[in-house]
mmCIF file of C-alpha atoms in Angstrom:
data_model
loop_
_atom_site.group_PDB
_atom_site.id
_atom_site.type_symbol
_atom_site.label_atom_id
_atom_site.label_comp_id
_atom_site.label_asym_id
_atom_site.label_seq_id
_atom_site.Cartn_x
_atom_site.Cartn_y
_atom_site.Cartn_z
ATOM 1 C CA MET A 30 -17.622 10.834 -4.022
ATOM 2 C CA ARG A 31 -15.632 13.966 -3.315
ATOM 3 C CA ARG A 32 -13.984 14.749 -6.603
ATOM 4 C CA GLY A 33 -11.003 16.991 -7.050
ATOM 5 C CA TRP A 34 -8.835 18.342 -4.256
ATOM 6 C CA HIS A 35 -9.852 17.745 -0.637
ATOM 7 C CA SER A 36 -8.259 17.107 2.744
ATOM 8 C CA ARG A 37 -8.597 14.275 5.219
ATOM 9 C CA GLY A 38 -7.238 16.595 7.887
ATOM 10 C CA TYR A 39 -3.498 16.663 7.293
ATOM 11 C CA LEU A 40 -2.550 16.443 3.613
ATOM 12 C CA PRO A 41 -4.292 17.554 0.433
ATOM 13 C CA HIS A 42 -5.647 14.719 -1.695
ATOM 14 C CA ARG A 43 -7.092 14.480 -5.140
ATOM 15 C CA ASP A 44 -9.776 11.960 -6.006
ATOM 16 C CA ASP A 45 -10.977 11.757 -9.601
ATOM 17 C CA GLU A 46 -12.256 8.969 -11.801
ATOM 18 C CA GLY A 47 -9.315 7.298 -13.536
ATOM 19 C CA LEU A 48 -6.650 9.351 -11.731
ATOM 20 C CA VAL A 49 -3.659 7.073 -11.125
ATOM 21 C CA GLN A 50 -2.563 7.076 -7.491
ATOM 22 C CA HIS A 51 0.282 5.512 -5.518
ATOM 23 C CA VAL A 52 -1.196 4.202 -2.279
ATOM 24 C CA VAL A 53 0.740 2.903 0.732
ATOM 25 C CA PHE A 54 -0.885 1.370 3.783
ATOM 26 C CA ARG A 55 0.903 -0.311 6.652
ATOM 27 C CA LEU A 56 0.494 -2.664 9.567
ATOM 28 C CA ALA A 57 -0.563 -1.149 12.883
ATOM 29 C CA ASP A 58 2.776 -1.971 14.529
ATOM 30 C CA SER A 59 5.059 -1.055 11.619
ATOM 31 C CA LEU A 60 6.042 2.396 12.908
ATOM 32 C CA PRO A 61 6.267 2.414 16.712
ATOM 33 C CA ALA A 62 5.960 5.840 18.341
ATOM 34 C CA HIS A 63 9.512 5.790 19.710
ATOM 35 C CA VAL A 64 10.835 5.258 16.174
ATOM 36 C CA THR A 65 8.864 8.092 14.599
ATOM 37 C CA GLU A 66 9.597 10.725 17.242
ATOM 38 C CA GLY A 67 10.769 13.921 15.635
ATOM 39 C CA LEU A 68 9.198 13.277 12.211
ATOM 40 C CA ALA A 69 6.862 16.256 12.631
ATOM 41 C CA LEU A 70 9.884 18.537 12.774
ATOM 42 C CA LEU A 71 11.006 17.512 9.282
ATOM 43 C CA ALA A 72 9.870 18.939 5.954
ATOM 44 C CA LYS A 73 7.117 16.876 4.288
ATOM 45 C CA ALA A 74 9.440 15.455 1.617
ATOM 46 C CA GLU A 75 11.975 14.423 4.244
ATOM 47 C CA GLN A 76 9.215 12.888 6.387
ATOM 48 C CA ARG A 77 8.111 10.738 3.458
ATOM 49 C CA LYS A 78 11.693 9.567 2.800
ATOM 50 C CA ARG A 79 12.195 8.757 6.477
ATOM 51 C CA VAL A 80 8.908 6.834 6.698
ATOM 52 C CA ASP A 81 9.774 4.875 3.534
ATOM 53 C CA ALA A 82 13.171 3.957 4.994
ATOM 54 C CA LEU A 83 11.612 2.956 8.324
ATOM 55 C CA LEU A 84 9.005 0.778 6.618
ATOM 56 C CA ASP A 85 11.687 -0.913 4.537
ATOM 57 C CA ARG A 86 13.522 -1.823 7.749
ATOM 58 C CA GLY A 87 10.606 -4.156 8.393
ATOM 59 C CA LEU A 88 9.783 -3.114 11.940
ATOM 60 C CA GLY A 89 6.969 -4.733 13.881
ATOM 61 C CA GLU A 90 5.613 -8.251 13.775
ATOM 62 C CA ARG A 91 5.983 -8.509 9.961
ATOM 63 C CA ILE A 92 2.951 -10.744 9.526
ATOM 64 C CA LEU A 93 2.795 -9.939 5.800
ATOM 65 C CA GLU A 94 5.953 -11.971 5.206
ATOM 66 C CA LYS A 95 3.973 -15.134 5.998
ATOM 67 C CA PRO A 96 3.005 -16.473 2.562
ATOM 68 C CA GLU A 97 -0.564 -17.298 3.579
ATOM 69 C CA VAL A 98 -1.074 -13.735 4.901
ATOM 70 C CA ALA A 99 0.590 -12.101 1.892
ATOM 71 C CA PHE A 100 -1.641 -14.218 -0.355
ATOM 72 C CA ILE A 101 -4.766 -12.847 1.374
ATOM 73 C CA VAL A 102 -3.616 -9.277 0.743
ATOM 74 C CA SER A 103 -2.397 -9.805 -2.824
ATOM 75 C CA SER A 104 -5.631 -11.593 -3.725
ATOM 76 C CA ALA A 105 -7.705 -8.748 -2.286
ATOM 77 C CA LEU A 106 -5.707 -6.158 -4.248
ATOM 78 C CA ARG A 107 -6.302 -8.027 -7.490
ATOM 79 C CA HIS A 108 -9.911 -9.107 -6.878
ATOM 80 C CA PHE A 109 -11.719 -6.044 -8.275
ATOM 81 C CA ASP A 110 -9.084 -5.060 -10.841
ATOM 82 C CA GLY A 111 -10.976 -3.741 -13.850
ATOM 83 C CA GLU A 112 -14.231 -3.368 -11.919
ATOM 84 C CA ARG A 113 -13.623 -0.907 -9.043
ATOM 85 C CA ASN A 114 -10.129 0.118 -10.018
ATOM 86 C CA ARG A 115 -7.374 -0.443 -12.545
ATOM 87 C CA LEU A 116 -4.396 -1.966 -10.743
ATOM 88 C CA HIS A 117 -1.132 -0.968 -12.453
ATOM 89 C CA ALA A 118 1.428 -2.260 -9.942
ATOM 90 C CA TRP A 119 1.411 -3.630 -6.419
ATOM 91 C CA CYS A 120 3.699 -5.117 -3.798
ATOM 92 C CA VAL A 121 3.067 -6.717 -0.412
ATOM 93 C CA MET A 122 6.081 -6.061 1.802
ATOM 94 C CA PRO A 123 6.590 -7.633 5.265
ATOM 95 C CA ASN A 124 4.912 -4.703 7.060
ATOM 96 C CA HIS A 125 3.311 -2.503 4.385
ATOM 97 C CA VAL A 126 1.624 -2.557 0.979
ATOM 98 C CA HIS A 127 2.098 -0.480 -2.177
ATOM 99 C CA ALA A 128 -0.501 -0.188 -4.927
ATOM 100 C CA MET A 129 -0.594 1.981 -8.033
ATOM 101 C CA ILE A 130 -4.265 2.212 -8.964
ATOM 102 C CA ALA A 131 -6.824 4.297 -10.783
ATOM 103 C CA PRO A 132 -10.392 4.239 -9.412
ATOM 104 C CA VAL A 133 -13.086 3.379 -11.970
ATOM 105 C CA GLY A 134 -16.853 2.986 -11.891
ATOM 106 C CA GLY A 135 -17.351 5.940 -9.548
ATOM 107 C CA GLN A 136 -15.422 4.308 -6.700
ATOM 108 C CA PRO A 137 -13.653 6.783 -4.382
ATOM 109 C CA LEU A 138 -10.045 5.927 -3.598
ATOM 110 C CA GLY A 139 -10.754 5.923 0.137
ATOM 111 C CA ALA A 140 -13.552 3.372 -0.273
ATOM 112 C CA ILE A 141 -11.273 1.059 -2.261
ATOM 113 C CA VAL A 142 -8.506 1.181 0.347
ATOM 114 C CA LYS A 143 -11.007 0.812 3.188
ATOM 115 C CA SER A 144 -12.511 -2.296 1.595
ATOM 116 C CA TRP A 145 -9.040 -3.841 1.157
ATOM 117 C CA LYS A 146 -8.154 -3.149 4.779
ATOM 118 C CA ILE A 147 -11.441 -4.344 6.306
ATOM 119 C CA PHE A 148 -11.618 -7.535 4.243
ATOM 120 C CA THR A 149 -7.978 -8.481 4.762
ATOM 121 C CA ALA A 150 -7.986 -7.634 8.491
ATOM 122 C CA ARG A 151 -10.875 -10.024 9.093
ATOM 123 C CA ARG A 152 -9.251 -12.812 7.087
ATOM 124 C CA ILE A 153 -5.803 -12.272 8.627
ATOM 125 C CA ASN A 154 -7.142 -12.230 12.183
ATOM 126 C CA ARG A 155 -9.126 -15.392 11.518
ATOM 127 C CA LEU A 156 -6.108 -17.128 9.971
ATOM 128 C CA LEU A 157 -3.783 -16.131 12.829
ATOM 129 C CA ASP A 158 -6.442 -16.814 15.499
ATOM 130 C CA ARG A 159 -6.255 -13.322 16.933
ATOM 131 C CA ASP A 160 -8.224 -10.107 17.103
ATOM 132 C CA GLY A 161 -7.435 -6.418 17.218
ATOM 133 C CA PRO A 162 -6.178 -3.964 14.656
ATOM 134 C CA VAL A 163 -4.152 -5.249 11.726
ATOM 135 C CA TRP A 164 -3.706 -1.999 9.797
ATOM 136 C CA ALA A 165 -2.657 1.459 10.913
ATOM 137 C CA PRO A 166 -5.391 4.065 10.493
ATOM 138 C CA ASP A 167 -5.516 5.864 7.167
ATOM 139 C CA TYR A 168 -3.058 5.515 4.282
ATOM 140 C CA PHE A 169 -0.672 7.585 2.195
ATOM 141 C CA ASP A 170 -1.599 8.490 -1.371
ATOM 142 C CA ARG A 171 0.008 10.539 -4.085
ATOM 143 C CA PHE A 172 -1.436 11.124 -7.524
ATOM 144 C CA VAL A 173 0.750 10.293 -10.501
ATOM 145 C CA ARG A 174 1.451 13.501 -12.418
ATOM 146 C CA ASP A 175 2.569 12.284 -15.841
ATOM 147 C CA ASP A 176 3.988 9.344 -17.795
ATOM 148 C CA ASN A 177 7.515 9.802 -16.382
ATOM 149 C CA HIS A 178 6.169 9.843 -12.842
ATOM 150 C CA ALA A 179 4.045 6.770 -13.638
ATOM 151 C CA ALA A 180 7.088 4.848 -14.902
ATOM 152 C CA ALA A 181 9.158 5.854 -11.868
ATOM 153 C CA THR A 182 6.343 4.912 -9.460
ATOM 154 C CA PHE A 183 5.823 1.558 -11.182
ATOM 155 C CA ASP A 184 9.548 0.798 -10.956
ATOM 156 C CA TYR A 185 9.723 1.949 -7.328
ATOM 157 C CA ILE A 186 6.847 -0.327 -6.281
ATOM 158 C CA GLU A 187 8.149 -3.424 -8.040
ATOM 159 C CA ALA A 188 11.763 -2.828 -6.939
ATOM 160 C CA ASN A 189 10.872 -2.128 -3.291
ATOM 161 C CA PRO A 190 11.740 -5.685 -2.121
ATOM 162 C CA VAL A 191 15.168 -5.350 -3.779
ATOM 163 C CA ALA A 192 15.767 -1.935 -2.185
ATOM 164 C CA ALA A 193 14.818 -3.411 1.208
ATOM 165 C CA GLY A 194 17.330 -6.254 0.733
ATOM 166 C CA LEU A 195 14.689 -8.981 0.579
ATOM 167 C CA CYS A 196 15.583 -10.448 -2.832
ATOM 168 C CA PRO A 197 18.026 -9.927 -5.713
ATOM 169 C CA SER A 198 15.502 -8.939 -8.412
ATOM 170 C CA PRO A 199 11.861 -7.763 -8.497
ATOM 171 C CA ALA A 200 10.667 -10.988 -10.136
ATOM 172 C CA ASP A 201 12.030 -12.958 -7.170
ATOM 173 C CA TRP A 202 9.531 -11.409 -4.742
ATOM 174 C CA PRO A 203 6.453 -13.646 -4.954
ATOM 175 C CA PHE A 204 3.882 -11.098 -3.755
ATOM 176 C CA SER A 205 4.116 -8.297 -6.275
ATOM 177 C CA SER A 206 3.030 -7.466 -9.787
ATOM 178 C CA ALA A 207 6.626 -8.197 -10.900
ATOM 179 C CA SER A 208 5.946 -11.918 -10.380
ATOM 180 C CA ARG A 209 2.246 -12.186 -11.156
ATOM 181 C CA GLU A 210 2.472 -15.805 -12.260
ATOM 182 C CA ARG A 211 3.610 -16.898 -8.778
ATOM 183 C CA CYS A 212 0.608 -15.402 -6.984
ATOM 184 C CA THR A 213 -2.257 -16.926 -8.909
#
């Protein structure tokens, strides 16, 4: 495991045991090239805001809004909670996924995300009787700096369906940590 600061080629990342991270990964078709043109010209903070807004528009095939597909992903996120990672908050949106996690047991963050994506892609393709990529390459991560940032990140993740206009309150979205009892 590469501990501390490192780069996957475009952004600096930090990977330490127990470090809480906000991870976002998305479907392969969620950000078409014609939609993202010009993002490279923006400042990094503005790029992130633009990408968040584009994801919340729900572009692409939106296969994660199918309950049986969302269940596969939400189950995978929760499966190793407490063993490979500590899952603080999560949300499966129609075309992307948020998770606030802390790796434990020596697991690198990248290995955790990779296992989620590989496992769920196989199950989703089998369920939908298709093949090909499900997830976009890589993922976005940002380490949580302090308790205030943790609270804001937690709230952001659970309120994302409300912000995207998908439901009136976080507890109404069945595939998030805000409504855990609905997903079991």
